[in-house]
């Protein structure tokens, strides 16, 4: 008996160590990025000093004192928050409509398919038409322009995910609210939405992360004043790469911190979102 | 319902626009000369050797990364699904991190790790007595670096998806098989694998979709080079349109890309809705 128990204990320890090694491999680059943000330039360009160096806060101090990082951070926040607000206002009623109207199942299925394909399409396909759309409205290089673009991507996502949450709310509860004299809007706001609130919050946070990280459209549609955070590495690599290397590490840490916090908080949902709901 | 119609209209418009410009001579610096040219752009693009190279490189990139991600992801999922592994929540939380990191930051960081002079990777190679490798001037190595970024970012996603599938499997079947005397390998080969096959397929298709979007890492790390080694479709379309301003040709490529993805989308939708 004790031999079997020992063998079990041994395999538990071995497998746990293996899991630790795998996790460390995947987290190592982030950890190294974090460590590097406290390095002076001389330590950054010397791999033999990877973990032996005199830490400094200079990169962070310079970032806040001498660069417009604060402004770029604000731009990103405005665009991401603006887009998720509008997407919620438009997407939630649409999802409710899809979940509850009496349209034939075939039409509903086609509309759902349309929203799903919007999520599947490579964004680069939209870049050209959106460029002309925005330039004809004089919205290039504005917050509003980028908000519109991100909204176009967030709405299908919210519709697609929220539809499933709404479908999972039992019809009887809603019927009861109608009998009590609620209109469908009241029923949505007071009965259905509170019941699917966790799903909504997770959807919004997911959209926030996607908007926060988005590069292609930001790169194409924004200029110096409306630039967002993901554009920073590209301009560094091309221009002041050598001089300001340390700044980029500090800024990198500041850029990814909010998304790491959100992502860990909604981890199960995150995988679900990236798989368009296919992973349960 | 009016909301839905409004959204449909808003999303249909860009496609109409794209389709129109794909049939036009449209060179941005001479925008006033814009006119219809029929199928000329299509013929040009289909004969364009760069387009052909780009398609081949993109498909190569997709198959290599997905192959690695699914096999590695499957192994990690099996590991995390083993009953005896401790602290499962911790490992899951750590593994979620790569897929939500801002891709351009991650790309820049790998660019730094693989730096030919002072990068961590070359230093590691030197410390075990090898020579440092020219990661960004050799086409194959550059392709490898961009693939590594992709694999690093997405393997955990594939692993967690497969893990979700594994957790949905019924325990009692395994118990029955064990009583019958099946060993671990037989359990994996004749029980787990057939039952999880559908999840593997869905994970591969989803990953296919996400990989088609590849742009950020190429834009930051290699800019399509060296030569055309990492000139993937997304980057090609972007460059044709906004670097060379040949909107007509870029639109054609976008339309062709769209048709391809549309077919795949239809296929996936059927798969996903079967699962519901």
Coordinates of C-alpha atoms in Angstrom, one line a residue:
Chain A
X1 CA 0.0 0.0 0.0
X2 CA 2.6 2.5 1.1
X3 CA 4.6 1.9 -2.1
X4 CA 1.6 2.9 -4.2
X5 CA 1.0 6.0 -2.0
X6 CA 4.7 7.0 -2.4
X7 CA 4.5 6.6 -6.1
X8 CA 1.4 8.7 -6.2
X9 CA 3.1 11.4 -4.1
X10 CA 6.2 11.3 -6.3
X11 CA 4.1 11.7 -9.5
X12 CA 2.2 14.6 -8.0
X13 CA 5.4 16.4 -7.2
X14 CA 7.0 15.6 -10.6
X15 CA 3.9 16.8 -12.5
X16 CA 3.6 19.9 -10.3
X17 CA 7.3 20.8 -11.0
X18 CA 6.6 20.2 -14.7
X19 CA 3.7 22.6 -14.6
X20 CA 5.8 25.1 -12.8
X21 CA 8.5 24.9 -15.5
X22 CA 6.0 25.3 -18.3
X23 CA 4.4 28.4 -16.6
X24 CA 7.8 29.9 -15.9
X25 CA 8.8 29.6 -19.6
X26 CA 5.7 31.5 -20.7
X27 CA 6.0 34.2 -18.0
X28 CA 9.7 34.6 -18.2
X29 CA 9.6 37.3 -21.0
X30 CA 7.2 39.4 -19.0
X31 CA 9.3 39.0 -15.9
X32 CA 12.4 39.9 -17.8
X33 CA 10.6 43.0 -19.3
X34 CA 9.7 44.0 -15.8
X35 CA 13.2 43.6 -14.4
X36 CA 14.7 45.4 -17.4
X37 CA 12.6 48.5 -16.8
X38 CA 14.8 49.1 -13.7
X39 CA 18.0 49.0 -15.6
X40 CA 20.4 51.8 -16.7
X41 CA 21.2 51.8 -20.4
X42 CA 24.7 50.2 -19.9
X43 CA 23.0 47.2 -18.2
X44 CA 20.4 46.9 -20.9
X45 CA 22.9 46.4 -23.7
X46 CA 25.0 43.9 -21.8
X47 CA 23.4 40.4 -21.6
X48 CA 25.9 39.3 -19.0
X49 CA 24.2 41.7 -16.6
X50 CA 20.7 40.3 -17.1
X51 CA 20.1 39.9 -13.4
X52 CA 23.1 41.5 -11.9
X53 CA 22.7 45.2 -12.0
X54 CA 22.1 48.3 -9.9
X55 CA 18.4 49.0 -10.1
X56 CA 17.2 52.5 -10.9
X57 CA 13.8 54.3 -11.2
X58 CA 15.2 56.7 -13.8
X59 CA 13.3 55.2 -16.7
X60 CA 10.0 55.7 -14.9
X61 CA 10.9 59.2 -13.7
X62 CA 12.0 60.3 -17.1
X63 CA 8.9 58.8 -18.6
X64 CA 6.7 61.0 -16.5
X65 CA 8.8 64.2 -16.5
X66 CA 10.1 64.4 -20.0
X67 CA 7.9 62.5 -22.4
X68 CA 4.3 62.9 -23.5
X69 CA 3.5 59.3 -22.2
X70 CA 0.8 60.7 -20.0
X71 CA -1.0 62.2 -23.0
X72 CA -0.8 59.0 -25.0
X73 CA -2.0 57.0 -22.0
X74 CA -5.0 59.3 -21.7
X75 CA -5.7 59.0 -25.5
X76 CA -5.8 55.2 -25.1
X77 CA -8.1 55.4 -22.1
X78 CA -10.5 57.9 -23.9
X79 CA -10.7 55.7 -27.0
X80 CA -11.2 52.4 -25.2
X81 CA -13.7 53.7 -22.7
X82 CA -15.6 55.8 -25.3
X83 CA -15.8 52.8 -27.6
X84 CA -17.1 50.3 -24.9
X85 CA -19.7 52.8 -23.8
X86 CA -21.2 53.2 -27.2
X87 CA -20.9 49.5 -28.0
X88 CA -22.9 48.7 -24.9
X89 CA -25.6 51.2 -25.6
X90 CA -26.0 49.8 -29.2
X91 CA -25.0 46.2 -28.7
X92 CA -27.0 45.2 -25.7
X93 CA -30.5 46.0 -27.2
X94 CA -29.4 44.4 -30.4
X95 CA -28.4 41.2 -28.6
X96 CA -31.7 41.3 -26.6
X97 CA -33.6 41.7 -29.9
X98 CA -31.8 38.7 -31.4
X99 CA -32.5 36.6 -28.4
X100 CA -36.1 37.5 -27.9
X101 CA -37.8 38.5 -31.2
X102 CA -40.2 36.3 -33.1
X103 CA -38.3 36.4 -36.3
X104 CA -37.9 33.0 -38.1
X105 CA -35.0 31.0 -36.7
X106 CA -33.4 31.0 -40.1
X107 CA -33.2 34.8 -40.3
X108 CA -32.0 35.0 -36.8
X109 CA -29.3 32.5 -37.6
X110 CA -28.2 34.5 -40.6
X111 CA -28.0 37.7 -38.6
X112 CA -26.0 35.9 -35.9
X113 CA -23.7 34.5 -38.6
X114 CA -23.2 38.0 -39.9
X115 CA -22.1 39.2 -36.5
X116 CA -19.8 36.3 -36.1
X117 CA -18.2 36.8 -39.4
X118 CA -17.5 40.5 -38.5
X119 CA -15.4 39.1 -35.6
X120 CA -13.6 36.6 -37.8
X121 CA -12.6 39.0 -40.6
X122 CA -9.0 40.2 -40.6
X123 CA -9.0 43.9 -39.7
X124 CA -6.7 44.7 -42.6
X125 CA -9.6 44.2 -44.9
X126 CA -11.4 47.2 -43.3
X127 CA -8.4 49.5 -43.3
X128 CA -8.9 50.9 -46.8
X129 CA -12.6 51.5 -46.8
X130 CA -12.5 52.9 -43.2
X131 CA -9.7 55.3 -44.2
X132 CA -11.9 56.8 -46.8
X133 CA -14.9 56.8 -44.6
X134 CA -13.1 58.6 -41.9
X135 CA -11.3 61.1 -44.2
X136 CA -14.6 62.0 -45.9
X137 CA -16.0 62.9 -42.5
X138 CA -12.8 64.7 -41.5
X139 CA -12.4 62.2 -38.6
X140 CA -8.8 61.1 -39.3
X141 CA -6.5 61.8 -36.4
X142 CA -9.4 62.3 -34.0
X143 CA -10.5 60.4 -30.9
X144 CA -14.0 60.1 -32.4
X145 CA -12.7 58.4 -35.5
X146 CA -10.9 55.7 -33.7
X147 CA -13.8 55.3 -31.3
X148 CA -16.1 54.6 -34.3
X149 CA -13.7 52.0 -35.7
X150 CA -13.3 50.2 -32.4
X151 CA -17.1 50.3 -31.8
X152 CA -17.6 48.5 -35.1
X153 CA -15.5 45.7 -33.8
X154 CA -16.8 45.7 -30.2
X155 CA -20.5 45.7 -31.1
X156 CA -20.5 42.3 -32.9
X157 CA -18.6 40.8 -30.0
X158 CA -21.1 42.1 -27.5
X159 CA -24.0 41.1 -29.6
X160 CA -22.6 37.6 -30.1
X161 CA -21.7 37.0 -26.4
X162 CA -24.6 38.7 -24.8
X163 CA -27.1 36.9 -27.0
X164 CA -26.1 33.7 -25.3
X165 CA -26.4 35.2 -21.9
X166 CA -29.8 36.5 -22.6
X167 CA -30.9 33.1 -24.0
X168 CA -29.9 31.5 -20.7
X169 CA -32.3 33.8 -18.7
X170 CA -35.5 31.7 -18.3
X171 CA -38.3 33.0 -20.3
X172 CA -40.8 32.6 -17.4
X173 CA -39.1 35.3 -15.3
X174 CA -39.4 37.7 -18.2
X175 CA -43.0 36.7 -18.8
X176 CA -43.8 37.5 -15.2
X177 CA -42.4 41.0 -15.6
X178 CA -44.6 41.5 -18.6
X179 CA -47.6 40.5 -16.7
X180 CA -46.6 43.0 -14.1
X181 CA -46.9 45.7 -16.8
X182 CA -43.2 46.1 -17.9
X183 CA -42.5 47.1 -21.5
X184 CA -39.7 45.1 -23.2
X185 CA -37.2 47.9 -22.5
X186 CA -38.1 47.9 -18.8
X187 CA -37.9 44.2 -18.7
X188 CA -34.5 44.3 -20.3
X189 CA -33.1 46.9 -17.9
X190 CA -34.8 45.8 -14.7
X191 CA -35.0 42.0 -15.1
X192 CA -32.8 40.5 -17.8
X193 CA -29.8 42.7 -17.6
X194 CA -29.2 42.4 -13.8
X195 CA -29.4 38.6 -14.2
X196 CA -26.7 38.6 -16.9
X197 CA -24.6 41.4 -15.4
X198 CA -21.5 39.2 -14.8
X199 CA -21.5 38.3 -18.5
X200 CA -21.9 41.9 -19.5
X201 CA -19.1 43.1 -17.3
X202 CA -16.7 40.4 -18.6
X203 CA -17.7 41.2 -22.2
X204 CA -16.9 44.9 -21.6
X205 CA -13.6 44.2 -19.9
X206 CA -12.7 41.9 -22.8
X207 CA -13.5 44.6 -25.3
X208 CA -11.5 47.1 -23.3
X209 CA -8.4 44.9 -23.5
X210 CA -8.9 44.4 -27.2
X211 CA -9.2 48.1 -27.8
X212 CA -6.4 48.9 -25.5
X213 CA -4.0 46.6 -27.4
X214 CA -5.2 47.4 -31.0
X215 CA -2.4 48.5 -33.2
X216 CA -3.3 48.4 -36.9
X217 CA -6.0 51.1 -36.9
X218 CA -4.3 53.2 -34.4
X219 CA -1.2 53.1 -36.6
X220 CA -3.2 54.1 -39.7
X221 CA -5.7 56.6 -38.4
X222 CA -3.9 58.5 -35.6
X223 CA -1.3 61.2 -35.7
X224 CA 1.0 62.7 -33.1
X225 CA -1.8 64.2 -30.9
X226 CA -4.1 61.2 -30.9
X227 CA -1.6 58.4 -30.9
X228 CA -2.4 55.5 -28.7
X229 CA -0.1 53.3 -26.6
X230 CA 0.5 50.3 -28.9
X231 CA 2.1 52.6 -31.4
X232 CA 5.0 53.5 -29.0
X233 CA 7.3 50.4 -29.8
X234 CA 7.1 50.9 -33.5
X235 CA 8.2 54.6 -33.3
X236 CA 11.0 53.6 -30.9
X237 CA 12.3 50.8 -33.0
X238 CA 12.6 53.2 -35.9
X239 CA 14.0 56.3 -34.3
X240 CA 15.5 56.8 -30.9
X241 CA 15.9 53.1 -30.2
X242 CA 19.4 53.2 -28.9
X243 CA 19.2 56.3 -26.7
X244 CA 15.9 55.7 -25.0
X245 CA 15.8 51.9 -24.7
X246 CA 15.2 52.0 -21.0
X247 CA 12.2 54.3 -21.4
X248 CA 10.5 51.8 -23.6
X249 CA 10.8 49.1 -20.9
X250 CA 9.3 51.3 -18.3
X251 CA 6.5 52.3 -20.6
X252 CA 5.9 48.7 -21.7
X253 CA 5.4 47.8 -18.0
X254 CA 2.9 50.7 -17.6
X255 CA 1.1 49.8 -20.8
X256 CA 0.6 46.1 -20.0
X257 CA -0.2 46.4 -16.3
X258 CA -3.9 47.3 -16.7
X259 CA -4.5 44.5 -19.1
X260 CA -2.8 41.9 -16.9
X261 CA -4.9 42.9 -14.0
X262 CA -8.1 42.7 -16.0
X263 CA -7.1 39.5 -17.8
X264 CA -6.3 37.6 -14.6
X265 CA -9.6 38.8 -13.1
X266 CA -11.7 37.5 -16.0
X267 CA -9.4 34.6 -17.1
X268 CA -12.0 32.0 -17.8
X269 CA -14.0 34.5 -19.8
X270 CA -10.9 35.6 -21.6
X271 CA -10.5 32.3 -23.3
X272 CA -14.2 32.1 -24.0
X273 CA -14.1 35.5 -25.6
X274 CA -11.1 34.7 -27.8
X275 CA -12.8 31.6 -29.0
X276 CA -16.0 33.5 -29.7
X277 CA -17.8 31.4 -27.1
X278 CA -16.7 28.0 -28.4
X279 CA -14.7 27.2 -25.2
X280 CA -17.1 26.7 -22.3
Chain B
X1 CA -34.5 45.3 -34.1
X2 CA -33.9 48.7 -35.7
X3 CA -30.5 48.5 -33.9
X4 CA -29.7 45.3 -35.7
X5 CA -30.6 46.8 -39.1
X6 CA -28.6 49.9 -38.4
X7 CA -25.5 47.8 -37.5
X8 CA -25.9 45.7 -40.6
X9 CA -26.0 48.8 -42.8
X10 CA -23.0 50.2 -41.0
X11 CA -20.9 47.1 -41.5
X12 CA -22.1 46.5 -45.1
X13 CA -21.0 49.9 -46.3
X14 CA -17.2 49.3 -46.0
X15 CA -17.6 46.1 -48.1
X16 CA -19.4 47.9 -50.9
X17 CA -16.7 50.6 -50.9
X18 CA -14.0 48.0 -51.0
X19 CA -15.6 46.1 -53.8
X20 CA -16.0 49.3 -55.9
X21 CA -12.4 50.4 -55.5
X22 CA -11.2 46.9 -56.4
X23 CA -12.5 47.5 -60.0
X24 CA -10.9 50.9 -60.3
X25 CA -7.6 52.4 -61.2
X26 CA -6.9 54.1 -57.9
X27 CA -3.5 55.6 -57.2
X28 CA -3.7 57.9 -54.2
X29 CA -1.4 60.7 -55.4
X30 CA -3.5 60.8 -58.6
X31 CA -6.8 60.4 -56.9
X32 CA -8.6 62.6 -59.4
X33 CA -7.8 60.1 -62.2
X34 CA -9.8 57.4 -60.4
X35 CA -11.8 55.4 -62.9
X36 CA -13.2 51.9 -63.6
X37 CA -10.8 49.4 -65.3
X38 CA -12.8 46.3 -65.1
X39 CA -10.9 43.2 -64.1
X40 CA -7.5 44.7 -64.7
X41 CA -6.5 44.9 -61.0
X42 CA -7.6 41.3 -60.4
X43 CA -5.5 40.1 -63.3
X44 CA -2.5 42.1 -62.1
X45 CA -2.7 40.8 -58.6
X46 CA -3.2 37.2 -59.6
X47 CA 0.0 37.5 -61.7
X48 CA 1.9 39.4 -59.1
X49 CA 4.8 37.3 -57.8
X50 CA 4.9 39.2 -54.5
X51 CA 1.3 38.3 -53.9
X52 CA 2.0 34.7 -54.6
X53 CA 5.1 34.7 -52.2
X54 CA 3.0 36.4 -49.6
X55 CA 0.2 33.8 -49.8
X56 CA 2.7 31.0 -49.5
X57 CA 4.6 32.5 -46.6
X58 CA 1.3 33.2 -44.8
X59 CA 0.2 29.6 -45.2
X60 CA 3.6 28.3 -44.2
X61 CA 3.5 30.6 -41.1
X62 CA 0.0 29.5 -40.2
X63 CA 0.6 25.7 -40.6
X64 CA 3.9 25.8 -38.6
X65 CA 2.6 27.9 -35.7
X66 CA -0.7 26.0 -35.5
X67 CA 1.1 22.6 -35.6
X68 CA 3.3 23.6 -32.7
X69 CA 0.6 25.3 -30.7
X70 CA -1.9 22.5 -30.9
X71 CA 0.6 19.7 -30.1
X72 CA 2.3 21.8 -27.3
X73 CA -1.1 23.0 -26.1
X74 CA -2.5 19.5 -26.0
X75 CA 0.5 18.4 -23.9
X76 CA 0.0 21.3 -21.5
X77 CA -3.7 20.7 -21.2
X78 CA -3.1 17.0 -20.3
X79 CA -0.6 18.1 -17.7
X80 CA -3.0 20.6 -16.1
X81 CA -5.8 18.1 -16.3
X82 CA -3.9 15.4 -14.3
X83 CA -5.6 14.9 -11.0
X84 CA -2.4 15.0 -9.0
X85 CA -1.1 18.4 -10.1
X86 CA -1.2 21.0 -7.3
X87 CA -1.9 24.7 -7.5
X88 CA -3.8 24.4 -10.8
X89 CA -5.3 27.9 -10.5
X90 CA -1.9 29.5 -10.2
X91 CA -0.6 27.9 -13.4
X92 CA -3.8 28.8 -15.2
X93 CA -3.5 32.5 -14.1
X94 CA 0.1 32.6 -15.2
X95 CA -0.6 31.0 -18.6
X96 CA -3.4 33.5 -19.4
X97 CA -0.8 36.4 -19.4
X98 CA 0.9 36.0 -22.8
X99 CA -2.4 36.2 -24.8
X100 CA -3.5 39.5 -23.3
X101 CA -0.2 41.4 -23.4
X102 CA -0.2 44.3 -25.9
X103 CA 1.2 42.5 -29.0
X104 CA 3.4 45.3 -30.1
X105 CA 5.0 45.5 -26.7
X106 CA 5.6 41.7 -26.7
X107 CA 7.0 42.0 -30.2
X108 CA 9.4 44.7 -29.3
X109 CA 10.5 42.7 -26.4
X110 CA 11.3 39.6 -28.4
X111 CA 13.1 41.9 -30.8
X112 CA 15.3 42.9 -27.8
X113 CA 15.7 39.3 -26.6
X114 CA 16.9 38.2 -30.0
X115 CA 19.2 41.2 -30.6
X116 CA 22.3 40.0 -32.4
X117 CA 24.8 41.8 -30.2
X118 CA 23.5 42.0 -26.7
X119 CA 20.3 39.8 -26.8
X120 CA 19.6 37.2 -24.1
X121 CA 19.2 34.4 -26.7
X122 CA 22.6 34.9 -28.4
X123 CA 24.2 35.3 -25.0
X124 CA 22.7 32.0 -24.0
X125 CA 24.0 30.3 -27.2
X126 CA 27.5 31.7 -26.6
X127 CA 27.5 30.5 -23.0
X128 CA 27.0 26.9 -24.2
X129 CA 29.8 27.3 -26.7
X130 CA 27.8 28.1 -29.8
X131 CA 28.0 31.1 -32.0
X132 CA 25.4 33.9 -31.8
X133 CA 23.0 33.7 -34.8
X134 CA 22.0 36.5 -37.2
X135 CA 18.4 36.5 -36.2
X136 CA 17.1 39.4 -38.3
X137 CA 19.4 39.3 -41.4
X138 CA 18.7 35.7 -42.3
X139 CA 15.2 35.1 -43.8
X140 CA 14.7 31.7 -42.1
X141 CA 15.8 32.9 -38.7
X142 CA 13.6 36.1 -39.0
X143 CA 10.7 33.8 -39.9
X144 CA 11.5 31.7 -36.9
X145 CA 11.5 34.7 -34.5
X146 CA 8.1 35.9 -35.7
X147 CA 6.8 32.4 -35.4
X148 CA 8.2 32.1 -31.8
X149 CA 6.4 35.3 -30.9
X150 CA 3.1 33.9 -32.2
X151 CA 3.7 30.5 -30.5
X152 CA 4.5 32.2 -27.2
X153 CA 1.4 34.4 -27.3
X154 CA -1.1 31.7 -28.4
X155 CA 0.0 28.3 -27.1
X156 CA -1.6 29.0 -23.7
X157 CA -4.9 29.9 -25.4
X158 CA -4.9 26.6 -27.3
X159 CA -4.0 24.8 -24.1
X160 CA -6.7 26.4 -22.0
X161 CA -9.3 25.7 -24.7
X162 CA -8.3 22.0 -24.8
X163 CA -8.2 21.9 -21.0
X164 CA -11.9 23.1 -21.0
X165 CA -12.7 20.3 -23.4
X166 CA -10.9 17.7 -21.2
X167 CA -12.7 18.9 -18.1
X168 CA -16.0 18.3 -19.8
X169 CA -15.2 14.6 -20.3
X170 CA -16.9 12.1 -18.1
X171 CA -14.8 10.4 -15.4
X172 CA -16.7 7.2 -15.2
X173 CA -15.7 6.0 -18.6
X174 CA -12.1 6.2 -17.5
X175 CA -12.8 4.3 -14.4
X176 CA -14.5 1.6 -16.4
X177 CA -11.6 1.4 -18.8
X178 CA -9.1 1.2 -15.9
X179 CA -11.0 -1.7 -14.4
X180 CA -10.8 -3.4 -17.7
X181 CA -7.0 -3.1 -17.4
X182 CA -6.2 -0.3 -19.9
X183 CA -2.9 1.5 -19.3
X184 CA -2.4 5.2 -19.5
X185 CA -1.3 5.2 -23.1
X186 CA -4.3 3.2 -24.1
X187 CA -6.6 5.6 -22.2
X188 CA -5.1 8.5 -24.1
X189 CA -5.1 6.9 -27.5
X190 CA -8.5 5.2 -27.4
X191 CA -10.5 7.4 -25.0
X192 CA -9.2 10.9 -24.6
X193 CA -8.1 11.5 -28.2
X194 CA -11.3 10.4 -30.0
X195 CA -13.4 12.4 -27.5
X196 CA -11.3 15.5 -27.6
X197 CA -10.8 15.4 -31.4
X198 CA -13.6 17.9 -32.1
X199 CA -12.2 20.4 -29.6
X200 CA -8.8 20.1 -31.3
X201 CA -10.4 20.9 -34.6
X202 CA -12.3 23.9 -33.3
X203 CA -9.2 25.1 -31.6
X204 CA -7.2 24.8 -34.8
X205 CA -9.8 26.6 -36.8
X206 CA -10.0 29.5 -34.3
X207 CA -6.3 29.7 -34.2
X208 CA -6.3 29.8 -38.0
X209 CA -8.6 32.9 -37.9
X210 CA -6.5 34.7 -35.4
X211 CA -3.3 33.9 -37.3
X212 CA -4.7 35.3 -40.5
X213 CA -4.7 38.6 -38.7
X214 CA -1.0 38.6 -38.1
X215 CA 0.3 42.2 -38.5
X216 CA 1.7 43.7 -35.2
X217 CA 4.7 41.5 -34.8
X218 CA 5.7 41.9 -38.5
X219 CA 5.2 45.7 -38.3
X220 CA 7.4 46.0 -35.3
X221 CA 10.1 43.3 -35.7
X222 CA 10.8 42.5 -39.4
X223 CA 8.7 44.9 -41.5
X224 CA 8.1 42.0 -43.9
X225 CA 11.8 41.3 -44.4
X226 CA 14.4 40.2 -44.9
X227 CA 13.4 40.0 -48.6
X228 CA 9.8 38.8 -48.5
X229 CA 10.4 36.2 -45.8
X230 CA 7.8 37.6 -43.4
X231 CA 5.7 39.6 -45.9
X232 CA 2.4 38.1 -44.7
X233 CA -0.9 39.0 -46.4
X234 CA -2.0 41.6 -43.8
X235 CA 1.3 43.4 -44.1
X236 CA 1.3 43.2 -47.9
X237 CA -2.2 44.7 -48.2
X238 CA -1.4 47.4 -45.7
X239 CA 1.8 48.3 -47.5
X240 CA 0.3 48.3 -51.0
X241 CA -2.4 50.6 -49.8
X242 CA -0.6 53.0 -47.4
X243 CA 3.0 52.7 -48.4
X244 CA 2.7 52.6 -52.2
X245 CA -0.8 54.1 -52.3
X246 CA -2.0 51.6 -54.9
X247 CA -5.5 51.4 -53.5
X248 CA -7.0 49.4 -56.4
X249 CA -4.5 46.6 -56.1
X250 CA -4.7 46.5 -52.3
X251 CA -8.5 46.4 -52.5
X252 CA -8.3 43.4 -54.8
X253 CA -6.1 41.5 -52.3
X254 CA -8.5 42.5 -49.5
X255 CA -11.5 41.2 -51.5
X256 CA -9.7 37.9 -52.2
X257 CA -8.7 37.6 -48.6
X258 CA -12.3 38.3 -47.6
X259 CA -13.7 35.5 -49.8
X260 CA -11.3 33.0 -48.3
X261 CA -12.2 34.0 -44.7
X262 CA -15.9 34.1 -45.6
X263 CA -15.8 30.4 -46.6
X264 CA -13.9 29.5 -43.4
X265 CA -16.4 31.5 -41.3
X266 CA -19.3 29.6 -42.7
X267 CA -17.6 26.3 -41.9
X268 CA -16.8 27.4 -38.3
X269 CA -20.3 28.7 -37.7
X270 CA -21.7 25.3 -38.4
X271 CA -19.2 23.7 -36.1
X272 CA -19.8 26.1 -33.3
X273 CA -23.6 26.0 -33.5
X274 CA -23.5 22.2 -33.5
X275 CA -21.8 22.4 -30.2
X276 CA -24.5 24.6 -28.6

